[in-house]
Each structure stands twice: as structure tokens, then as C-alpha cells.
PDB file of C-alpha atoms and ligand atoms in Angstrom:
ATOM      1  CA  MET A1260     -20.359  89.485  12.505  1.00 97.00           C
ATOM      2  CA  LEU A1261     -19.786  87.929  15.933  1.00 98.00           C
ATOM      3  CA  ILE A1262     -16.088  88.286  16.796  1.00 98.00           C
ATOM      4  CA  VAL A1263     -14.217  85.850  19.033  1.00 98.00           C
ATOM      5  CA  GLY A1264     -10.682  86.983  19.928  1.00 98.00           C
ATOM      6  CA  GLU A1265      -8.243  84.136  19.268  1.00 98.00           C
ATOM      7  CA  LEU A1266      -5.090  85.332  21.020  1.00 98.00           C
ATOM      8  CA  ILE A1267      -5.339  83.583  24.418  1.00 98.00           C
ATOM      9  CA  ASN A1268      -4.350  80.207  23.015  1.00 98.00           C
ATOM     10  CA  ALA A1269      -1.498  78.229  24.588  1.00 98.00           C
ATOM     11  CA  SER A1270      -0.496  76.935  21.161  1.00 98.00           C
ATOM     12  CA  ARG A1271       0.955  80.449  20.762  1.00 98.00           C
ATOM     13  CA  LYS A1272       4.441  80.786  22.221  1.00 98.00           C
ATOM     14  CA  GLN A1273       3.686  84.042  24.075  1.00 98.00           C
ATOM     15  CA  ILE A1274       0.756  82.467  25.920  1.00 98.00           C
ATOM     16  CA  ARG A1275       2.504  79.158  26.609  1.00 98.00           C
ATOM     17  CA  GLU A1276       5.421  81.031  28.169  1.00 98.00           C
ATOM     18  CA  ALA A1277       3.143  83.345  30.178  1.00 98.00           C
ATOM     19  CA  ILE A1278       1.301  80.326  31.622  1.00 98.00           C
ATOM     20  CA  GLU A1279       4.570  78.548  32.438  1.00 98.00           C
ATOM     21  CA  ALA A1280       5.852  81.705  34.182  1.00 97.00           C
ATOM     22  CA  GLU A1281       2.425  82.180  35.883  1.00 97.00           C
ATOM     23  CA  ASP A1282       2.367  85.678  34.369  1.00 97.00           C
ATOM     24  CA  PHE A1283      -1.408  86.043  34.276  1.00 98.00           C
ATOM     25  CA  ASP A1284      -1.157  89.856  34.114  1.00 98.00           C
ATOM     26  CA  ALA A1285       0.128  89.551  30.534  1.00 97.00           C
ATOM     27  CA  ILE A1286      -2.892  87.389  29.687  1.00 98.00           C
ATOM     28  CA  ALA A1287      -5.259  89.845  31.394  1.00 98.00           C
ATOM     29  CA  GLY A1288      -3.788  92.628  29.252  1.00 98.00           C
ATOM     30  CA  LEU A1289      -4.418  90.644  26.106  1.00 98.00           C
ATOM     31  CA  ALA A1290      -8.042  90.039  27.131  1.00 98.00           C
ATOM     32  CA  ALA A1291      -8.636  93.760  27.729  1.00 98.00           C
ATOM     33  CA  ALA A1292      -6.942  94.723  24.445  1.00 98.00           C
ATOM     34  CA  GLN A1293      -9.047  92.270  22.414  1.00 98.00           C
ATOM     35  CA  ARG A1294     -12.247  93.504  24.057  1.00 98.00           C
ATOM     36  CA  GLU A1295     -11.278  97.114  23.400  1.00 97.00           C
ATOM     37  CA  ALA A1296     -10.631  96.221  19.744  1.00 97.00           C
ATOM     38  CA  GLY A1297     -14.171  94.856  19.362  1.00 97.00           C
ATOM     39  CA  ALA A1298     -14.146  91.188  20.410  1.00 98.00           C
ATOM     40  CA  ASP A1299     -17.584  89.956  21.553  1.00 98.00           C
ATOM     41  CA  TYR A1300     -16.110  86.795  23.155  1.00 99.00           C
ATOM     42  CA  ILE A1301     -12.590  85.961  24.317  1.00 99.00           C
ATOM     43  CA  ASP A1302     -11.377  82.492  23.311  1.00 99.00           C
ATOM     44  CA  VAL A1303      -9.414  80.651  26.025  1.00 99.00           C
ATOM     45  CA  ASN A1304      -7.412  77.549  25.112  1.00 98.00           C
ATOM     46  CA  ALA A1305      -4.923  75.687  27.317  1.00 98.00           C
ATOM     47  CA  GLY A1306      -4.924  72.563  25.149  1.00 97.00           C
ATOM     48  CA  VAL A1307      -1.151  72.105  24.960  1.00 98.00           C
ATOM     49  CA  PHE A1308      -1.043  71.490  28.731  1.00 98.00           C
ATOM     50  CA  VAL A1309      -2.835  68.156  28.400  1.00 95.00           C
ATOM     51  CA  ASP A1310      -2.364  66.976  32.001  1.00 95.00           C
ATOM     52  CA  ARG A1311      -3.348  70.288  33.660  1.00 97.00           C
ATOM     53  CA  GLU A1312      -5.925  71.498  31.161  1.00 98.00           C
ATOM     54  CA  PRO A1313      -9.039  71.722  33.401  1.00 98.00           C
ATOM     55  CA  GLU A1314      -7.180  73.629  36.127  1.00 98.00           C
ATOM     56  CA  LEU A1315      -5.517  75.994  33.633  1.00 98.00           C
ATOM     57  CA  LEU A1316      -8.683  76.670  31.623  1.00 98.00           C
ATOM     58  CA  VAL A1317     -10.378  77.683  34.880  1.00 98.00           C
ATOM     59  CA  ARG A1318      -7.460  80.004  35.635  1.00 98.00           C
ATOM     60  CA  LEU A1319      -7.716  81.554  32.156  1.00 98.00           C
ATOM     61  CA  VAL A1320     -11.469  82.158  32.587  1.00 98.00           C
ATOM     62  CA  GLU A1321     -10.896  83.850  35.953  1.00 98.00           C
ATOM     63  CA  THR A1322      -8.120  85.980  34.460  1.00 98.00           C
ATOM     64  CA  VAL A1323     -10.235  87.111  31.480  1.00 98.00           C
ATOM     65  CA  GLN A1324     -13.276  87.849  33.642  1.00 98.00           C
ATOM     66  CA  GLN A1325     -11.239  90.077  35.953  1.00 98.00           C
ATOM     67  CA  ALA A1326      -9.785  91.945  32.969  1.00 98.00           C
ATOM     68  CA  CYS A1327     -12.865  92.702  30.854  1.00 98.00           C
ATOM     69  CA  ASP A1328     -16.644  92.287  30.550  1.00 98.00           C
ATOM     70  CA  ALA A1329     -16.696  89.927  27.541  1.00 98.00           C
ATOM     71  CA  PRO A1330     -17.797  86.328  28.104  1.00 98.00           C
ATOM     72  CA  CYS A1331     -15.374  83.523  27.256  1.00 99.00           C
ATOM     73  CA  CYS A1332     -15.331  81.044  24.424  1.00 99.00           C
ATOM     74  CA  LEU A1333     -14.247  77.846  26.206  1.00 98.00           C
ATOM     75  CA  ASP A1334     -11.964  76.186  23.665  1.00 98.00           C
ATOM     76  CA  SER A1335     -10.980  72.610  24.435  1.00 98.00           C
ATOM     77  CA  PRO A1336     -11.182  69.104  23.015  1.00 96.00           C
ATOM     78  CA  ASN A1337     -11.422  67.900  26.633  1.00 97.00           C
ATOM     79  CA  PRO A1338     -15.048  67.912  27.874  1.00 97.00           C
ATOM     80  CA  ALA A1339     -13.873  67.782  31.511  1.00 97.00           C
ATOM     81  CA  ALA A1340     -11.986  71.061  31.019  1.00 98.00           C
ATOM     82  CA  ILE A1341     -15.086  72.711  29.528  1.00 98.00           C
ATOM     83  CA  GLU A1342     -17.233  71.401  32.383  1.00 98.00           C
ATOM     84  CA  ALA A1343     -14.815  72.839  34.984  1.00 98.00           C
ATOM     85  CA  ALA A1344     -14.651  76.201  33.175  1.00 98.00           C
ATOM     86  CA  LEU A1345     -18.469  76.432  32.898  1.00 98.00           C
ATOM     87  CA  LYS A1346     -18.730  76.071  36.690  1.00 98.00           C
ATOM     88  CA  VAL A1347     -16.624  79.169  37.406  1.00 98.00           C
ATOM     89  CA  HIS A1348     -17.804  81.349  34.495  1.00 98.00           C
ATOM     90  CA  LYS A1349     -19.944  84.331  35.628  1.00 98.00           C
ATOM     91  CA  GLY A1350     -22.171  86.916  33.942  1.00 97.00           C
ATOM     92  CA  PRO A1351     -23.422  86.624  30.363  1.00 98.00           C
ATOM     93  CA  PRO A1352     -23.383  82.982  29.181  1.00 98.00           C
ATOM     94  CA  PRO A1353     -20.144  81.696  27.665  1.00 98.00           C
ATOM     95  CA  MET A1354     -19.680  79.792  24.449  1.00 98.00           C
ATOM     96  CA  ILE A1355     -18.785  76.093  24.440  1.00 98.00           C
ATOM     97  CA  ASN A1356     -16.027  75.503  21.853  1.00 98.00           C
ATOM     98  CA  SER A1357     -16.899  72.933  20.871  1.00 98.00           C
ATOM     99  CA  ILE A1358     -19.314  70.075  20.691  1.00 98.00           C
ATOM    100  CA  SER A1359     -18.776  67.649  17.781  1.00 98.00           C
ATOM    101  CA  LEU A1360     -20.057  64.235  16.757  1.00 98.00           C
ATOM    102  CA  GLU A1361     -17.020  62.657  18.471  1.00 98.00           C
ATOM    103  CA  LYS A1362     -18.693  60.423  21.044  1.00 98.00           C
ATOM    104  CA  ASN A1363     -16.559  61.456  24.043  1.00 97.00           C
ATOM    105  CA  ARG A1364     -17.391  65.133  23.463  1.00 97.00           C
ATOM    106  CA  TYR A1365     -21.008  64.698  22.379  1.00 98.00           C
ATOM    107  CA  ASP A1366     -22.069  62.521  25.314  1.00 97.00           C
ATOM    108  CA  VAL A1367     -20.637  64.862  27.970  1.00 97.00           C
ATOM    109  CA  LEU A1368     -21.320  68.282  26.402  1.00 98.00           C
ATOM    110  CA  LEU A1369     -24.873  67.759  25.125  1.00 98.00           C
ATOM    111  CA  PRO A1370     -26.347  67.349  28.645  1.00 97.00           C
ATOM    112  CA  LEU A1371     -24.383  70.437  29.790  1.00 97.00           C
ATOM    113  CA  ALA A1372     -25.880  72.540  26.985  1.00 98.00           C
ATOM    114  CA  ALA A1373     -29.390  71.030  27.213  1.00 97.00           C
ATOM    115  CA  GLY A1374     -32.024  73.588  28.174  1.00 94.00           C
ATOM    116  CA  SER A1375     -29.378  76.166  29.142  1.00 96.00           C
ATOM    117  CA  ASP A1376     -28.654  79.538  27.567  1.00 96.00           C
ATOM    118  CA  VAL A1377     -24.994  78.846  26.773  1.00 98.00           C
ATOM    119  CA  LYS A1378     -23.912  79.339  23.202  1.00 98.00           C
ATOM    120  CA  VAL A1379     -22.588  76.260  21.449  1.00 98.00           C
ATOM    121  CA  ILE A1380     -20.123  75.914  18.601  1.00 99.00           C
ATOM    122  CA  ALA A1381     -21.076  72.759  16.697  1.00 98.00           C
ATOM    123  CA  LEU A1382     -17.834  71.672  15.039  1.00 98.00           C
ATOM    124  CA  CYS A1383     -18.126  69.523  11.937  1.00 98.00           C
ATOM    125  CA  MET A1384     -15.950  66.672  13.096  1.00 98.00           C
ATOM    126  CA  SER A1385     -16.772  63.044  13.911  1.00 98.00           C
ATOM    127  CA  ASP A1386     -15.034  59.865  15.013  1.00 98.00           C
ATOM    128  CA  GLU A1387     -14.481  59.195  11.315  1.00 96.00           C
ATOM    129  CA  GLY A1388     -12.091  62.188  11.328  1.00 91.00           C
ATOM    130  CA  MET A1389     -12.111  65.533   9.579  1.00 96.00           C
ATOM    131  CA  PRO A1390     -14.550  66.134   6.739  1.00 97.00           C
ATOM    132  CA  GLU A1391     -13.059  66.790   3.300  1.00 97.00           C
ATOM    133  CA  THR A1392     -16.029  67.910   1.234  1.00 98.00           C
ATOM    134  CA  ALA A1393     -18.949  70.291   1.717  1.00 98.00           C
ATOM    135  CA  ASP A1394     -21.309  67.262   1.580  1.00 98.00           C
ATOM    136  CA  GLN A1395     -19.506  65.620   4.495  1.00 98.00           C
ATOM    137  CA  ARG A1396     -19.626  68.893   6.461  1.00 98.00           C
ATOM    138  CA  LEU A1397     -23.367  69.240   5.821  1.00 98.00           C
ATOM    139  CA  ALA A1398     -24.095  65.675   6.952  1.00 98.00           C
ATOM    140  CA  ILE A1399     -22.326  66.266  10.286  1.00 98.00           C
ATOM    141  CA  ALA A1400     -23.855  69.739  10.732  1.00 98.00           C
ATOM    142  CA  ASP A1401     -27.385  68.357  10.269  1.00 98.00           C
ATOM    143  CA  ARG A1402     -26.923  65.676  12.915  1.00 98.00           C
ATOM    144  CA  LEU A1403     -25.378  68.159  15.367  1.00 98.00           C
ATOM    145  CA  VAL A1404     -28.088  70.798  14.904  1.00 98.00           C
ATOM    146  CA  ASP A1405     -30.884  68.205  15.171  1.00 98.00           C
ATOM    147  CA  GLY A1406     -29.363  66.804  18.375  1.00 98.00           C
ATOM    148  CA  LEU A1407     -28.995  70.250  19.934  1.00 98.00           C
ATOM    149  CA  LEU A1408     -32.558  71.300  18.996  1.00 98.00           C
ATOM    150  CA  GLN A1409     -33.953  68.058  20.424  1.00 98.00           C
ATOM    151  CA  ASN A1410     -32.189  68.926  23.670  1.00 98.00           C
ATOM    152  CA  ASN A1411     -33.797  72.357  23.903  1.00 98.00           C
ATOM    153  CA  VAL A1412     -30.865  74.434  22.754  1.00 98.00           C
ATOM    154  CA  ASP A1413     -32.236  77.501  20.917  1.00 98.00           C
ATOM    155  CA  LEU A1414     -31.358  77.691  17.219  1.00 98.00           C
ATOM    156  CA  ASP A1415     -30.094  81.224  17.950  1.00 98.00           C
ATOM    157  CA  ASN A1416     -27.492  79.778  20.343  1.00 98.00           C
ATOM    158  CA  ILE A1417     -26.074  77.332  17.772  1.00 98.00           C
ATOM    159  CA  HIS A1418     -22.982  78.346  15.790  1.00 99.00           C
ATOM    160  CA  VAL A1419     -22.042  75.688  13.234  1.00 99.00           C
ATOM    161  CA  ASP A1420     -18.314  75.526  12.462  1.00 98.00           C
ATOM    162  CA  PRO A1421     -17.813  73.786   9.091  1.00 98.00           C
ATOM    163  CA  LEU A1422     -14.072  73.483   9.921  1.00 98.00           C
ATOM    164  CA  VAL A1423     -11.472  75.581   8.142  1.00 98.00           C
ATOM    165  CA  GLN A1424      -8.498  73.537   6.969  1.00 98.00           C
ATOM    166  CA  PRO A1425      -5.242  74.882   5.476  1.00 98.00           C
ATOM    167  CA  VAL A1426      -5.348  75.481   1.728  1.00 98.00           C
ATOM    168  CA  ALA A1427      -1.601  74.721   1.710  1.00 98.00           C
ATOM    169  CA  THR A1428      -2.579  71.087   2.420  1.00 97.00           C
ATOM    170  CA  ASN A1429      -5.284  70.776  -0.252  1.00 97.00           C
ATOM    171  CA  SER A1430      -6.288  73.605  -2.568  1.00 98.00           C
ATOM    172  CA  ALA A1431      -9.941  72.444  -2.538  1.00 98.00           C
ATOM    173  CA  TYR A1432     -10.315  73.109   1.222  1.00 98.00           C
ATOM    174  CA  GLY A1433     -11.164  76.807   0.800  1.00 98.00           C
ATOM    175  CA  GLU A1434     -14.114  76.279  -1.519  1.00 98.00           C
ATOM    176  CA  GLU A1435     -15.411  73.171   0.313  1.00 98.00           C
ATOM    177  CA  PHE A1436     -15.595  75.276   3.482  1.00 98.00           C
ATOM    178  CA  LEU A1437     -17.202  78.258   1.732  1.00 98.00           C
ATOM    179  CA  ALA A1438     -19.823  76.090   0.016  1.00 98.00           C
ATOM    180  CA  ALA A1439     -20.638  74.500   3.379  1.00 98.00           C
ATOM    181  CA  VAL A1440     -21.174  77.929   4.989  1.00 98.00           C
ATOM    182  CA  GLN A1441     -23.592  78.903   2.252  1.00 98.00           C
ATOM    183  CA  ARG A1442     -25.566  75.649   2.401  1.00 98.00           C
ATOM    184  CA  ILE A1443     -25.770  75.610   6.220  1.00 98.00           C
ATOM    185  CA  MET A1444     -27.023  79.212   6.365  1.00 98.00           C
ATOM    186  CA  ALA A1445     -29.544  78.613   3.551  1.00 98.00           C
ATOM    187  CA  GLY A1446     -30.781  75.277   4.908  1.00 98.00           C
ATOM    188  CA  ARG A1447     -31.417  76.389   8.509  1.00 97.00           C
ATOM    189  CA  PRO A1448     -32.695  79.969   8.591  1.00 98.00           C
ATOM    190  CA  GLY A1449     -31.790  81.385  12.016  1.00 98.00           C
ATOM    191  CA  VAL A1450     -28.747  79.222  12.704  1.00 98.00           C
ATOM    192  CA  HIS A1451     -25.299  80.852  12.920  1.00 98.00           C
ATOM    193  CA  THR A1452     -21.875  79.928  11.580  1.00 98.00           C
ATOM    194  CA  MET A1453     -18.448  80.261  13.177  1.00 98.00           C
ATOM    195  CA  CYS A1454     -14.919  79.296  12.220  1.00 98.00           C
ATOM    196  CA  GLY A1455     -11.263  79.377  13.167  1.00 98.00           C
ATOM    197  CA  LEU A1456     -10.468  81.602  10.216  1.00 97.00           C
ATOM    198  CA  SER A1457      -6.687  81.740  10.695  1.00 96.00           C
ATOM    199  CA  ASN A1458      -6.406  77.972  10.142  1.00 96.00           C
ATOM    200  CA  VAL A1459      -6.755  78.630   6.409  1.00 98.00           C
ATOM    201  CA  SER A1460      -3.286  80.173   6.061  1.00 98.00           C
ATOM    202  CA  PHE A1461      -1.141  77.650   7.990  1.00 98.00           C
ATOM    203  CA  GLY A1462       1.986  76.838   6.012  1.00 98.00           C
ATOM    204  CA  LEU A1463       1.811  79.874   3.720  1.00 98.00           C
ATOM    205  CA  PRO A1464       3.494  83.311   3.739  1.00 98.00           C
ATOM    206  CA  ALA A1465       1.545  86.583   4.111  1.00 98.00           C
ATOM    207  CA  ARG A1466      -0.844  84.898   6.524  1.00 98.00           C
ATOM    208  CA  LYS A1467      -2.518  88.109   7.702  1.00 98.00           C
ATOM    209  CA  PHE A1468      -3.335  89.074   4.124  1.00 98.00           C
ATOM    210  CA  LEU A1469      -4.780  85.626   3.349  1.00 98.00           C
ATOM    211  CA  ASN A1470      -6.873  85.672   6.522  1.00 98.00           C
ATOM    212  CA  GLN A1471      -8.175  89.169   5.724  1.00 98.00           C
ATOM    213  CA  SER A1472      -9.126  88.054   2.218  1.00 98.00           C
ATOM    214  CA  PHE A1473     -10.800  84.845   3.375  1.00 98.00           C
ATOM    215  CA  LEU A1474     -12.944  86.782   5.860  1.00 98.00           C
ATOM    216  CA  LEU A1475     -14.472  88.772   3.001  1.00 98.00           C
ATOM    217  CA  MET A1476     -15.040  85.686   0.853  1.00 98.00           C
ATOM    218  CA  ALA A1477     -16.704  83.836   3.736  1.00 98.00           C
ATOM    219  CA  ALA A1478     -18.839  86.843   4.708  1.00 98.00           C
ATOM    220  CA  ALA A1479     -20.085  86.943   1.091  1.00 98.00           C
ATOM    221  CA  ARG A1480     -21.307  83.349   1.528  1.00 98.00           C
ATOM    222  CA  GLY A1481     -23.123  84.191   4.788  1.00 98.00           C
ATOM    223  CA  LEU A1482     -20.562  83.552   7.559  1.00 98.00           C
ATOM    224  CA  ASP A1483     -21.738  85.510  10.617  1.00 98.00           C
ATOM    225  CA  GLY A1484     -19.038  84.739  13.186  1.00 98.00           C
ATOM    226  CA  ALA A1485     -15.292  84.170  13.294  1.00 98.00           C
ATOM    227  CA  ILE A1486     -12.458  83.421  15.685  1.00 98.00           C
ATOM    228  CA  ILE A1487      -9.845  85.969  14.594  1.00 98.00           C
ATOM    229  CA  ASN A1488      -7.138  88.321  15.805  1.00 98.00           C
ATOM    230  CA  PRO A1489      -9.110  91.484  16.654  1.00 98.00           C
ATOM    231  CA  LEU A1490      -5.859  93.441  17.077  1.00 98.00           C
ATOM    232  CA  ASP A1491      -5.381  93.155  13.294  1.00 98.00           C
ATOM    233  CA  LYS A1492      -6.806  96.524  12.259  1.00 98.00           C
ATOM    234  CA  ARG A1493      -7.258  95.654   8.588  1.00 98.00           C
ATOM    235  CA  MET A1494      -9.167  92.501   9.596  1.00 98.00           C
ATOM    236  CA  MET A1495     -11.558  94.513  11.775  1.00 98.00           C
ATOM    237  CA  ALA A1496     -11.978  97.063   8.975  1.00 98.00           C
ATOM    238  CA  ASN A1497     -12.904  94.153   6.688  1.00 98.00           C
ATOM    239  CA  VAL A1498     -15.481  93.006   9.257  1.00 98.00           C
ATOM    240  CA  ALA A1499     -17.050  96.489   9.170  1.00 98.00           C
ATOM    241  CA  ALA A1500     -16.978  96.545   5.352  1.00 98.00           C
ATOM    242  CA  ALA A1501     -18.531  93.064   5.141  1.00 98.00           C
ATOM    243  CA  GLY A1502     -21.434  94.161   7.346  1.00 98.00           C
ATOM    244  CA  ALA A1503     -22.135  97.225   5.231  1.00 98.00           C
ATOM    245  CA  LEU A1504     -21.771  95.442   1.902  1.00 97.00           C
ATOM    246  CA  SER A1505     -23.770  92.307   2.789  1.00 96.00           C
ATOM    247  CA  GLY A1506     -26.770  94.114   4.249  1.00 95.00           C
ATOM    248  CA  SER A1507     -26.389  92.920   7.843  1.00 95.00           C
ATOM    249  CA  ASP A1508     -25.444  96.457   9.005  1.00 97.00           C
ATOM    250  CA  SER A1509     -28.688  98.399   8.668  1.00 97.00           C
ATOM    251  CA  PHE A1510     -28.196 101.960   7.443  1.00 98.00           C
ATOM    252  CA  CYS A1511     -24.437 101.138   7.602  1.00 98.00           C
ATOM    253  CA  MET A1512     -24.535 102.375  11.204  1.00 98.00           C
ATOM    254  CA  GLU A1513     -21.651 100.204  12.413  1.00 97.00           C
ATOM    255  CA  PHE A1514     -19.578 101.075   9.361  1.00 98.00           C
ATOM    256  CA  LEU A1515     -20.087 104.802   9.961  1.00 98.00           C
ATOM    257  CA  LYS A1516     -19.239 104.354  13.638  1.00 97.00           C
ATOM    258  CA  ALA A1517     -15.987 102.595  12.689  1.00 97.00           C
ATOM    259  CA  TYR A1518     -15.188 105.434  10.275  1.00 97.00           C
ATOM    260  CA  ARG A1519     -15.792 108.118  12.880  1.00 97.00           C
ATOM    261  CA  ALA A1520     -13.590 106.228  15.342  1.00 96.00           C
ATOM    262  CA  GLY A1521     -10.764 106.344  12.790  1.00 96.00           C
ATOM    263  CA  LYS A1522     -10.803 102.545  12.385  1.00 96.00           C
ATOM    264  CA  LEU A1523     -11.054 102.395   8.595  1.00 97.00           C
ATOM    265  CA  PRO A1524      -8.205 102.679   6.096  1.00 95.00           C
ATOM    266  CA  GLU A1525      -8.329 105.186   3.216  1.00 84.00           C
TER     267      GLU A1525
HETATM  268  N1  LIG B1307     -12.648  76.084  15.196  1.00 67.38           N
HETATM  269  C1  LIG B1307     -12.990  76.300  16.478  1.00 67.38           C
HETATM  270  N2  LIG B1307     -12.099  76.653  17.431  1.00 67.38           N
HETATM  271  C2  LIG B1307     -10.787  76.792  17.089  1.00 67.38           C
HETATM  272  C3  LIG B1307     -10.376  76.597  15.776  1.00 67.38           C
HETATM  273  C4  LIG B1307     -11.351  76.223  14.811  1.00 67.38           C
HETATM  274  N3  LIG B1307      -9.888  77.153  18.046  1.00 67.38           N
HETATM  275  C5  LIG B1307      -8.475  77.134  17.752  1.00 67.38           C
HETATM  276  C6  LIG B1307      -8.235  77.573  16.321  1.00 67.38           C
HETATM  277  N4  LIG B1307      -9.059  76.797  15.441  1.00 67.38           N
HETATM  278  C7  LIG B1307      -8.551  79.059  16.182  1.00 67.38           C
HETATM  279  N5  LIG B1307      -7.576  79.861  16.892  1.00 67.38           N
HETATM  280  C8  LIG B1307      -6.342  80.159  16.325  1.00 67.38           C
HETATM  281  C9  LIG B1307      -5.425  80.849  17.093  1.00 67.38           C
HETATM  282  C10 LIG B1307      -4.197  81.207  16.545  1.00 67.38           C
HETATM  283  C11 LIG B1307      -3.898  80.843  15.246  1.00 67.38           C
HETATM  284  C12 LIG B1307      -4.797  80.152  14.483  1.00 67.38           C
HETATM  285  C13 LIG B1307      -6.037  79.802  15.017  1.00 67.38           C
HETATM  286  C14 LIG B1307      -2.621  81.183  14.630  1.00 67.38           C
HETATM  287  N6  LIG B1307      -1.695  81.766  15.305  1.00 67.38           N
HETATM  288  C15 LIG B1307      -0.433  82.051  14.616  1.00 67.38           C
HETATM  289  C16 LIG B1307       0.458  80.824  14.688  1.00 67.38           C
HETATM  290  O1  LIG B1307       0.207  79.972  15.540  1.00 67.38           O
HETATM  291  O2  LIG B1307       1.344  80.732  13.876  1.00 67.38           O
HETATM  292  C17 LIG B1307       0.177  83.222  15.170  1.00 67.38           C
HETATM  293  C18 LIG B1307       1.024  82.904  16.315  1.00 67.38           C
HETATM  294  C19 LIG B1307       1.241  84.090  17.162  1.00 67.38           C
HETATM  295  O3  LIG B1307       0.594  85.121  16.967  1.00 67.38           O
HETATM  296  O4  LIG B1307       2.078  83.932  18.061  1.00 67.38           O
HETATM  297  O5  LIG B1307      -2.423  80.929  13.453  1.00 67.38           O
HETATM  298  O6  LIG B1307     -11.067  76.019  13.616  1.00 67.38           O
HETATM  299  N7  LIG B1307     -14.293  76.162  16.805  1.00 67.38           N
END
């Protein structure tokens, strides 16, 4: 499972306050801690600072890259912010989070991804709004994947995000998402999936427990990437268990490594 650390997101109070106080050391510490805990990519999101987003996203990328060796997941609805962040990002290619069928994003981000080796999250959203059903998610996913392939983006660099919505809003949202994961993975052998897993628990108590549970359910349907809190030890133990139990961890090597490192519960 590809792990993207979600914690450097200005929608979180700690990050918003650190940015306002220009305390980038605190953000650097959070990047290093997420990497140490097993994050493959570090998500950076300055979306709440609408007017200064490009400048701040660049600053977040520079901060993360000084603090650890993981590439960034450039998380913004503003294509200009992603473009600015791509220009300063060094080393292994970052992830664009995200392209969607929304015209303003699609038209700017597709040429940036075309023929390059960046990884792209293809978010199932369009100018008609958020999808409700698995069918609607599939229809958007197909158009996004076709468009990316036609522009010479490798299938292996495409991570389709069927869009996790809170089950507190509509109790069908969990299953519609899970069914979409399964159908996308079955319909396009070689493509990847990704999601903002913690969205599922908005508005409910015991959020960590719900997120941990949803990870296992989604992994059982083929999910192979997630934006999560890697500092949640039980969540990372679930990631290791999912690999072993779903057959993606050959000879259970990663699971045994996690055990030896003392990372698994009893
Ligand atoms: N898809 C893609 N990108 C995404 C999302 C997605 N990026 C943003 C978001 N959704 C995923 N990231 C988060 C980050 C934090 C939380 C949820 C999703 C979160 N934080 C708690 C809160 O805000 O209450 C905890 C706050 C805290 O720790 O301070 O829930 O769907 N492609």
C-alpha cells in the first residue's frame, strides 16, 4: 500500500497556526516524523490561504524537502499553486493531487503531466459536482484515465481517487466508494487507486477507529494507496496486515519486518 502522510494540511489548526507564525521548523518536524513512520509521500496543502496559496505551497515543499527524502504530494484545487510547486520540487518525482474533470484543473494540469514521470491522482470529480454512486465514479474515472493515457502518462503513474465522502452525511457513501475501488482495479489492470481515507469519519465520534476499519475494508476491495495519518500506529499495523492478508506482500516480508521492528500490536 502506497502511504501518503496527511498531516501537513492547513485545514488542521496546528498547521494553520504554524504557517501564520512562520514556524516552519514545526512543519519540518512533522515531515520527518511521517517519513520515519513509513510515509512514501508527504502531502502538502495550504488551501485555506486562498490568496497566498502558490507562495505557501512552494514554502511547504521546500520545508519538507529539507526535512526528509520523501517526495511531496502537491495537494491543491488551484492549478497555479501546483504549477509553482512542481517548479521547485527536486529529486524523485512528486505526485499531483489532483487532476479532475473540472475544466479549470484539467486544462492546466494535463499538459503539465503529459509525457512526464510525475505521479497523478485522478480525482473523481467534475463540473457537475461530486459523484454519489459507484456508476458516476466509474464514468469520471474512465474519462480521466483515457485522457491521461492519451497524453503519454504511464498507467503505473495514475492513481484514481474515487472520492471518499463522510458516511455521517449519507450511509450509502461507504459502499459506493468501495464498489468503485473494486471496479476500477478490475477494469484497468495496472492502474492504482488512492483516497483521502479520513474523510469517511467526518462528523462521527471514534474517528481513528472508523478510519482504521475502513482501511481494511478498502484494502480487501483492492485499494493500493491512501492518504492517512502515518503516526497512527494501529493504522500502520493495519496497512501491514492488509498487505499480508491480501497477497500483495510476498512471503509476508513486510509484515515480518514490521513485527521485528515492534510495530505490531499483540
Ligand atoms: N482526496 C485527495 N486528496 C485529499 C483528500 C481526498 N486531500 C485532503 C483530504 N482529502 C485528505 N487529508 C486529510 C487530512 C486531515 C483530515 C482528513 C483528511 C482530518 N483531520 C482531522 C480533522 O480535521 O478533524 C484531524 C485534525 C487534526 O489532527 O488536527 O480529518 O479525499 N486526493
